[in-house]
Amino acid sequence: MFIIGELLNCTRKRVGAAAQNRDAEYIKEISHNQVNAGANVLDVNGGIPGQEVECLSWLVNVVQEALEIPLCLDSADVVALKSALPLCKQRPMINSITDELARYQAVLPLLKEYHAKVIALCMGAAGPPTGVEDRVATACRLVDGLTGEGIALDDIYVDLCVLPASTGSEHGKALLEAIGQVRGRYPGVHISAGVSNVSYGLPERKLLNEVFLLLLMARGLDAAIVDPCDRQLMLNIKAAEALLGRDEYCVEYIRAYREGKLGLPAA
Amino acid sequence: MFIIGELLNCTRKRVGAAAQNRDAEYIKEISHNQVNAGANVLDVNGGIPGQEVECLSWLVNVVQEALEIPLCLDSADVVALKSALPLCKQRPMINSITDELARYQAVLPLLKEYHAKVIALCMGAAGPPTGVEDRVATACRLVDGLTGEGIALDDIYVDLCVLPASTGSEHGKALLEAIGQVRGRYPGVHISAGVSNVSYGLPERKLLNEVFLLLLMARGLDAAIVDPCDRQLMLNIKAAEALLGRDEYCVEYIRAYREGKLGLPAA
C-alpha cells in the first residue's frame, strides 16, 4: 500500500497558522511523525488564499531540510506548482491533473518536464462525478490520454472521487463499483483516494475513514491519501495486505507482530 | 447485516466444559451477552465427540429457557439435527448443507419439514474449494439445487469457505472474487462467512477477523458468523453499513452515535 501522508495541509487550521507564522519546527515535526508512522510520500498543500505560491515553496523547502522523502505537490494553482517543482530534491508527485481542459493542458507539460508521478482526479468541467459510469468514463479518458502522451501507467494514481457519505447513500457503493471496473480494465494503474472526505459532516470520522479504506482496498485500491498517524488505520492496512495476498505468507504481518508493532492503540 | 453469534460452540474449551458439566448458567450468560451485543441468531454447536446428540439438544433447551432468539443448529450429524430441530421454538437455521451427496440428501428434507433457513457451505466431496471457479461452481449447484426444491433464495446463506490466510496467500483474494461473482449472479441470495477461520495460526486474530469482515462486506457479504461481543467488529459493521448505502442517510449510524454506542473500546 502506497501511503500519501495528508497532514501537511494549510487548509488545516493549525498547519495554516504554522505556515503563515513560518513556524518551521512545527512543520518539521508533523513531517517526521508521518514518515515515522509509515508514509511513503508527503502531500504538501499550501492553500492559503493569496499566499499559495510562496507558501507551497516554503513548505517544500522546510520539509526537505528535515528529511528525505518524496513530496506530492497538492495544488490547483499552476503557478504554485511551477515555483515548487524545481525545489523538489526527489522525484515529485503532482496532486492533481483532472479532466478539466485548461488544468489538463497546464499540468501535462509539468509531468513531462519533471518526470512526475501524478494523481489523476476524475473531476470534469461539470464538477465531481457521482455515479459509476461517469467515474469510469472520466478515468478512462485520463488514463488513455496520459499514457498516449507517454506517461507510464505505473506513474498514474487514479482518484475516482470520494464524496461525503452524508450527502448521498449511494456514493460509497458507486465509488467501490467504479474502482472494481477501473482495476479490471487497467491492472497496472494505481488507484488512490482521499479517504477522509467520506466522513465529512458525520460523527466518529476516524472510524468511518478506517472502515472505508478497507472497503476500498477490497476492490483494488493500492494507494491512499490518509493520516498515517492514525495507528488503527495503519494496523488495518497491514492486516488487509496479509489477507489480500499482497504480503506473501503474511511475512510482513508476522514481522510487525514480532517487532511489537501490532499492539492496538489505547482508545 | 445479519449477525450469527459464534460463541456457543463446544469445540471452544470453556463452552465444551460447561456443556459437559451441564453448567446452564454459563451457557445462558454467553447467550445473553451475544444477544445484547447485537446477534440476530445464535449458532449452537454441540460437537463433543460421542455426546453431540444429547449435547446439542441440551444447549438448545438451555438457551431457550434464557431468551427468545432464533437458533442456528451447527452440526454435520443428522441425528443430532433431527433431535434438536423439534425443540426449536422459533424458525431454525441449519449450519450447514453442503455439496456432498449424502449430507445434501439428508439435510434437504429437514429444511422442508422445519421450514428452516440454511447455510449452504460450498464444500464438495473433494474437500474445501480453494479457487474462484470451484467456489462459484459449487455455490451455483447448491443455490440452483435448493431453489429447484422450493427453498426460497431469501432463506439461503451461501458460505464460500473461509480458509486460513496462513495456509495460502491467494485464499483471501479468491474468496473475495467468488463472493463478487455470486452476488452478481444471485442478487437475492444471502452470503455469509465463518470469518474467524481466516486468522487461524496467525497472531492478533481479532484484528485480522475485524479487517477481513470489512473486505468481505465490500464484495457483497450480508451475513457473518462472528463474535458479536467483539465491540470493534460491531462498530466497524455499523460504519460499513452507512458507507455501503445499506443505512439510508446514515440514520442508524447517527442514532448509534447519539445513544453513545459508537465509543471505541479500550485496547
Tab-separated table of N, CA and C in Angstrom, chain A residues 53-157:
chain	number	residue	atom	x	y	z
A	53	VAL	N	1.478	30.520	-3.637
A	53	VAL	CA	2.733	30.331	-4.375
A	53	VAL	C	3.926	30.308	-3.417
A	54	GLU	N	4.026	31.323	-2.576
A	54	GLU	CA	5.149	31.397	-1.625
A	54	GLU	C	5.052	30.279	-0.589
A	55	CYS	N	3.818	30.040	-0.151
A	55	CYS	CA	3.610	29.092	0.940
A	55	CYS	C	4.015	27.673	0.533
A	56	LEU	N	3.609	27.260	-0.661
A	56	LEU	CA	3.936	25.902	-1.115
A	56	LEU	C	5.453	25.730	-1.207
A	57	SER	N	6.127	26.726	-1.785
A	57	SER	CA	7.581	26.617	-1.917
A	57	SER	C	8.269	26.609	-0.556
A	58	TRP	N	7.775	27.451	0.353
A	58	TRP	CA	8.359	27.466	1.704
A	58	TRP	C	8.226	26.093	2.359
A	59	LEU	N	7.030	25.513	2.257
A	59	LEU	CA	6.795	24.191	2.859
A	59	LEU	C	7.729	23.134	2.272
A	60	VAL	N	7.855	23.154	0.955
A	60	VAL	CA	8.713	22.165	0.290
A	60	VAL	C	10.137	22.274	0.825
A	61	ASN	N	10.635	23.505	0.948
A	61	ASN	CA	11.998	23.678	1.451
A	61	ASN	C	12.137	23.234	2.901
A	62	VAL	N	11.158	23.573	3.718
A	62	VAL	CA	11.239	23.230	5.143
A	62	VAL	C	11.232	21.707	5.335
A	63	VAL	N	10.324	21.038	4.656
A	63	VAL	CA	10.253	19.577	4.821
A	63	VAL	C	11.582	18.947	4.390
A	64	GLN	N	12.127	19.430	3.295
A	64	GLN	CA	13.352	18.815	2.775
A	64	GLN	C	14.595	19.144	3.615
A	65	GLU	N	14.498	20.203	4.427
A	65	GLU	CA	15.578	20.448	5.396
A	65	GLU	C	15.548	19.380	6.477
A	66	ALA	N	14.341	18.870	6.740
A	66	ALA	CA	14.174	17.945	7.866
A	66	ALA	C	14.417	16.496	7.471
A	67	LEU	N	13.994	16.106	6.275
A	67	LEU	CA	14.151	14.693	5.920
A	67	LEU	C	14.100	14.445	4.419
A	68	GLU	N	14.494	13.235	4.074
A	68	GLU	CA	14.499	12.827	2.669
A	68	GLU	C	13.273	11.993	2.387
A	69	ILE	N	12.325	12.579	1.705
A	69	ILE	CA	11.085	11.866	1.372
A	69	ILE	C	10.503	12.524	0.129
A	70	PRO	N	9.945	11.751	-0.773
A	70	PRO	CA	9.318	12.389	-1.943
A	70	PRO	C	8.082	13.189	-1.519
A	71	LEU	N	7.806	14.267	-2.248
A	71	LEU	CA	6.672	15.129	-1.923
A	71	LEU	C	5.623	15.071	-3.025
A	72	CYS	N	4.393	15.250	-2.594
A	72	CYS	CA	3.275	15.286	-3.523
A	72	CYS	C	2.705	16.704	-3.467
A	73	LEU	N	2.942	17.492	-4.525
A	73	LEU	CA	2.529	18.896	-4.527
A	73	LEU	C	1.042	18.971	-4.825
A	74	ASP	N	0.311	19.472	-3.839
A	74	ASP	CA	-1.148	19.432	-3.870
A	74	ASP	C	-1.670	20.843	-4.133
A	75	SER	N	-1.927	21.134	-5.417
A	75	SER	CA	-2.398	22.473	-5.758
A	75	SER	C	-3.128	22.471	-7.083
A	76	ALA	N	-4.136	23.341	-7.180
A	76	ALA	CA	-4.799	23.571	-8.466
A	76	ALA	C	-4.203	24.797	-9.142
A	77	ASP	N	-3.191	25.405	-8.505
A	77	ASP	CA	-2.592	26.640	-8.993
A	77	ASP	C	-1.289	26.299	-9.732
A	78	VAL	N	-1.336	26.478	-11.039
A	78	VAL	CA	-0.178	26.044	-11.838
A	78	VAL	C	1.062	26.893	-11.546
A	79	VAL	N	0.840	28.129	-11.195
A	79	VAL	CA	1.986	28.981	-10.842
A	79	VAL	C	2.677	28.438	-9.585
A	80	ALA	N	1.873	28.038	-8.610
A	80	ALA	CA	2.439	27.462	-7.386
A	80	ALA	C	3.214	26.185	-7.702
A	81	LEU	N	2.649	25.338	-8.559
A	81	LEU	CA	3.347	24.103	-8.949
A	81	LEU	C	4.663	24.435	-9.642
A	82	LYS	N	4.623	25.392	-10.563
A	82	LYS	CA	5.824	25.751	-11.332
A	82	LYS	C	6.925	26.305	-10.439
A	83	SER	N	6.541	26.979	-9.378
A	83	SER	CA	7.550	27.516	-8.460
A	83	SER	C	8.132	26.420	-7.575
A	84	ALA	N	7.284	25.489	-7.169
A	84	ALA	CA	7.731	24.493	-6.184
A	84	ALA	C	8.436	23.294	-6.822
A	85	LEU	N	8.050	22.947	-8.034
A	85	LEU	CA	8.627	21.736	-8.655
A	85	LEU	C	10.154	21.764	-8.739
A	86	PRO	N	10.760	22.898	-9.140
A	86	PRO	CA	12.233	22.889	-9.258
A	86	PRO	C	12.926	22.719	-7.913
A	87	LEU	N	12.199	22.928	-6.819
A	87	LEU	CA	12.801	22.815	-5.487
A	87	LEU	C	12.867	21.374	-4.994
A	88	CYS	N	12.068	20.504	-5.621
A	88	CYS	CA	11.974	19.124	-5.132
A	88	CYS	C	13.270	18.359	-5.365
A	89	LYS	N	13.813	17.765	-4.291
A	89	LYS	CA	15.081	17.035	-4.400
A	89	LYS	C	14.871	15.594	-4.847
A	90	GLN	N	13.650	15.088	-4.648
A	90	GLN	CA	13.350	13.746	-5.154
A	90	GLN	C	12.270	13.874	-6.215
A	91	ARG	N	12.075	12.794	-6.927
A	91	ARG	CA	11.076	12.792	-7.990
A	91	ARG	C	9.708	13.177	-7.411
A	92	PRO	N	9.095	14.224	-7.937
A	92	PRO	CA	7.860	14.703	-7.326
A	92	PRO	C	6.622	13.965	-7.824
A	93	MET	N	5.549	14.222	-7.091
A	93	MET	CA	4.224	13.746	-7.476
A	93	MET	C	3.351	14.995	-7.533
A	94	ILE	N	2.404	15.026	-8.474
A	94	ILE	CA	1.512	16.181	-8.561
A	94	ILE	C	0.083	15.745	-8.263
A	95	ASN	N	-0.550	16.490	-7.381
A	95	ASN	CA	-1.939	16.245	-6.969
A	95	ASN	C	-2.734	17.514	-7.275
A	96	SER	N	-3.342	17.618	-8.459
A	96	SER	CA	-3.654	16.528	-9.351
A	96	SER	C	-3.846	17.088	-10.759
A	97	ILE	N	-3.852	16.173	-11.706
A	97	ILE	CA	-4.354	16.526	-13.038
A	97	ILE	C	-5.827	16.098	-13.051
A	98	THR	N	-6.662	16.836	-13.795
A	98	THR	CA	-8.085	16.469	-13.861
A	98	THR	C	-8.519	16.413	-15.327
A	99	ASP	N	-9.796	16.143	-15.520
A	99	ASP	CA	-10.354	16.093	-16.870
A	99	ASP	C	-10.921	17.461	-17.289
A	100	GLU	N	-10.519	18.508	-16.593
A	100	GLU	CA	-10.881	19.870	-16.997
A	100	GLU	C	-9.815	20.344	-17.989
A	101	LEU	N	-10.235	20.825	-19.141
A	101	LEU	CA	-9.302	21.060	-20.245
A	101	LEU	C	-8.124	21.965	-19.886
A	102	ALA	N	-8.416	23.138	-19.289
A	102	ALA	CA	-7.340	24.095	-19.005
A	102	ALA	C	-6.323	23.482	-18.041
A	103	ARG	N	-6.826	22.830	-17.000
A	103	ARG	CA	-5.923	22.246	-15.995
A	103	ARG	C	-5.125	21.098	-16.607
A	104	TYR	N	-5.789	20.299	-17.406
A	104	TYR	CA	-5.104	19.177	-18.060
A	104	TYR	C	-3.941	19.677	-18.908
A	105	GLN	N	-4.244	20.717	-19.708
A	105	GLN	CA	-3.211	21.222	-20.623
A	105	GLN	C	-2.087	21.936	-19.887
A	106	ALA	N	-2.389	22.478	-18.729
A	106	ALA	CA	-1.349	23.174	-17.962
A	106	ALA	C	-0.468	22.198	-17.190
A	107	VAL	N	-1.065	21.129	-16.684
A	107	VAL	CA	-0.300	20.210	-15.822
A	107	VAL	C	0.510	19.197	-16.635
A	108	LEU	N	-0.046	18.777	-17.775
A	108	LEU	CA	0.632	17.743	-18.577
A	108	LEU	C	2.104	18.054	-18.878
A	109	PRO	N	2.421	19.287	-19.339
A	109	PRO	CA	3.840	19.577	-19.616
A	109	PRO	C	4.714	19.500	-18.358
A	110	LEU	N	4.130	19.813	-17.201
A	110	LEU	CA	4.911	19.729	-15.949
A	110	LEU	C	5.251	18.283	-15.610
A	111	LEU	N	4.298	17.371	-15.871
A	111	LEU	CA	4.559	15.946	-15.633
A	111	LEU	C	5.756	15.493	-16.454
A	112	LYS	N	5.762	15.964	-17.718
A	112	LYS	CA	6.844	15.538	-18.609
A	112	LYS	C	8.170	16.169	-18.182
A	113	GLU	N	8.143	17.461	-17.920
A	113	GLU	CA	9.388	18.175	-17.604
A	113	GLU	C	10.040	17.631	-16.338
A	114	TYR	N	9.214	17.314	-15.333
A	114	TYR	CA	9.782	16.884	-14.043
A	114	TYR	C	9.681	15.379	-13.830
A	115	HIS	N	9.279	14.656	-14.870
A	115	HIS	CA	9.135	13.199	-14.740
A	115	HIS	C	8.367	12.855	-13.463
A	116	ALA	N	7.258	13.567	-13.296
A	116	ALA	CA	6.497	13.451	-12.047
A	116	ALA	C	5.488	12.314	-12.100
A	117	LYS	N	5.236	11.720	-10.933
A	117	LYS	CA	4.058	10.868	-10.783
A	117	LYS	C	2.854	11.785	-10.659
A	118	VAL	N	1.659	11.242	-10.890
A	118	VAL	CA	0.512	12.143	-10.863
A	118	VAL	C	-0.752	11.478	-10.344
A	119	ILE	N	-1.508	12.236	-9.569
A	119	ILE	CA	-2.854	11.804	-9.199
A	119	ILE	C	-3.802	12.306	-10.272
A	120	ALA	N	-4.471	11.372	-10.931
A	120	ALA	CA	-5.427	11.711	-11.994
A	120	ALA	C	-6.810	11.725	-11.367
A	121	LEU	N	-7.251	12.908	-10.975
A	121	LEU	CA	-8.521	13.074	-10.277
A	121	LEU	C	-9.665	13.133	-11.285
A	122	CYS	N	-10.630	12.244	-11.096
A	122	CYS	CA	-11.726	12.128	-12.066
A	122	CYS	C	-12.754	13.229	-11.875
A	123	MET	N	-12.308	14.444	-12.108
A	123	MET	CA	-13.173	15.613	-11.985
A	123	MET	C	-13.239	16.238	-13.370
A	124	GLY	N	-14.471	16.503	-13.837
A	124	GLY	CA	-14.613	17.108	-15.155
A	124	GLY	C	-15.079	18.544	-15.041
A	125	ALA	N	-15.346	19.152	-16.198
A	125	ALA	CA	-15.801	20.543	-16.206
A	125	ALA	C	-17.115	20.683	-15.440
A	126	ALA	N	-17.906	19.609	-15.416
A	126	ALA	CA	-19.219	19.668	-14.770
A	126	ALA	C	-19.142	19.394	-13.267
A	127	GLY	N	-17.924	19.281	-12.724
A	127	GLY	CA	-17.800	19.009	-11.293
A	127	GLY	C	-17.510	17.548	-11.027
A	128	PRO	N	-17.623	17.132	-9.768
A	128	PRO	CA	-17.282	15.751	-9.431
A	128	PRO	C	-18.325	14.780	-9.970
A	129	PRO	N	-17.887	13.598	-10.392
A	129	PRO	CA	-18.825	12.566	-10.851
A	129	PRO	C	-19.539	11.966	-9.654
A	130	THR	N	-20.744	11.475	-9.856
A	130	THR	CA	-21.472	10.899	-8.727
A	130	THR	C	-21.861	9.444	-8.958
A	131	GLY	N	-21.833	8.996	-10.206
A	131	GLY	CA	-22.239	7.628	-10.490
A	131	GLY	C	-21.056	6.739	-10.821
A	132	VAL	N	-21.352	5.547	-11.294
A	132	VAL	CA	-20.300	4.611	-11.683
A	132	VAL	C	-19.794	4.959	-13.084
A	133	GLU	N	-20.737	5.141	-14.009
A	133	GLU	CA	-20.329	5.300	-15.410
A	133	GLU	C	-19.533	6.570	-15.669
A	134	ASP	N	-19.982	7.689	-15.055
A	134	ASP	CA	-19.235	8.932	-15.283
A	134	ASP	C	-17.845	8.843	-14.664
A	135	ARG	N	-17.755	8.179	-13.521
A	135	ARG	CA	-16.437	7.997	-12.910
A	135	ARG	C	-15.505	7.196	-13.830
A	136	VAL	N	-16.020	6.055	-14.305
A	136	VAL	CA	-15.174	5.163	-15.105
A	136	VAL	C	-14.819	5.834	-16.436
A	137	ALA	N	-15.804	6.514	-17.060
A	137	ALA	CA	-15.538	7.174	-18.341
A	137	ALA	C	-14.451	8.247	-18.172
A	138	THR	N	-14.538	9.018	-17.091
A	138	THR	CA	-13.539	10.059	-16.854
A	138	THR	C	-12.163	9.431	-16.595
A	139	ALA	N	-12.155	8.359	-15.813
A	139	ALA	CA	-10.889	7.669	-15.530
A	139	ALA	C	-10.253	7.184	-16.828
A	140	CYS	N	-11.064	6.598	-17.689
A	140	CYS	CA	-10.521	6.065	-18.951
A	140	CYS	C	-9.959	7.194	-19.813
A	141	ARG	N	-10.685	8.313	-19.895
A	141	ARG	CA	-10.173	9.445	-20.679
A	141	ARG	C	-8.835	9.904	-20.131
A	142	LEU	N	-8.724	10.000	-18.813
A	142	LEU	CA	-7.476	10.467	-18.208
A	142	LEU	C	-6.342	9.464	-18.432
A	143	VAL	N	-6.605	8.204	-18.162
A	143	VAL	CA	-5.537	7.200	-18.276
A	143	VAL	C	-5.106	7.046	-19.734
A	144	ASP	N	-6.082	6.940	-20.625
A	144	ASP	CA	-5.729	6.790	-22.045
A	144	ASP	C	-5.004	8.031	-22.555
A	145	GLY	N	-5.488	9.207	-22.132
A	145	GLY	CA	-4.849	10.450	-22.550
A	145	GLY	C	-3.406	10.533	-22.066
A	146	LEU	N	-3.200	10.246	-20.796
A	146	LEU	CA	-1.855	10.363	-20.216
A	146	LEU	C	-0.901	9.331	-20.782
A	147	THR	N	-1.351	8.090	-20.889
A	147	THR	CA	-0.444	7.073	-21.442
A	147	THR	C	-0.166	7.377	-22.908
A	148	GLY	N	-1.162	7.932	-23.614
A	148	GLY	CA	-0.949	8.337	-25.007
A	148	GLY	C	0.124	9.421	-25.131
A	149	GLU	N	0.301	10.181	-24.075
A	149	GLU	CA	1.334	11.227	-24.052
A	149	GLU	C	2.662	10.691	-23.518
A	150	GLY	N	2.710	9.402	-23.262
A	150	GLY	CA	3.979	8.809	-22.835
A	150	GLY	C	4.146	8.666	-21.329
A	151	ILE	N	3.132	9.043	-20.569
A	151	ILE	CA	3.230	8.843	-19.114
A	151	ILE	C	3.020	7.359	-18.825
A	152	ALA	N	3.908	6.768	-18.003
A	152	ALA	CA	3.805	5.332	-17.703
A	152	ALA	C	2.597	5.060	-16.816
A	153	LEU	N	1.936	3.937	-17.068
A	153	LEU	CA	0.786	3.537	-16.257
A	153	LEU	C	1.168	3.498	-14.775
A	154	ASP	N	2.367	3.053	-14.502
A	154	ASP	CA	2.850	2.905	-13.127
A	154	ASP	C	3.042	4.253	-12.425
A	155	ASP	N	3.004	5.347	-13.199
A	155	ASP	CA	3.159	6.679	-12.587
A	155	ASP	C	1.818	7.383	-12.390
A	156	ILE	N	0.731	6.698	-12.759
A	156	ILE	CA	-0.602	7.316	-12.672
A	156	ILE	C	-1.375	6.733	-11.486
A	157	TYR	N	-1.883	7.615	-10.639
A	157	TYR	CA	-2.698	7.238	-9.484
A	157	TYR	C	-4.100	7.787	-9.705
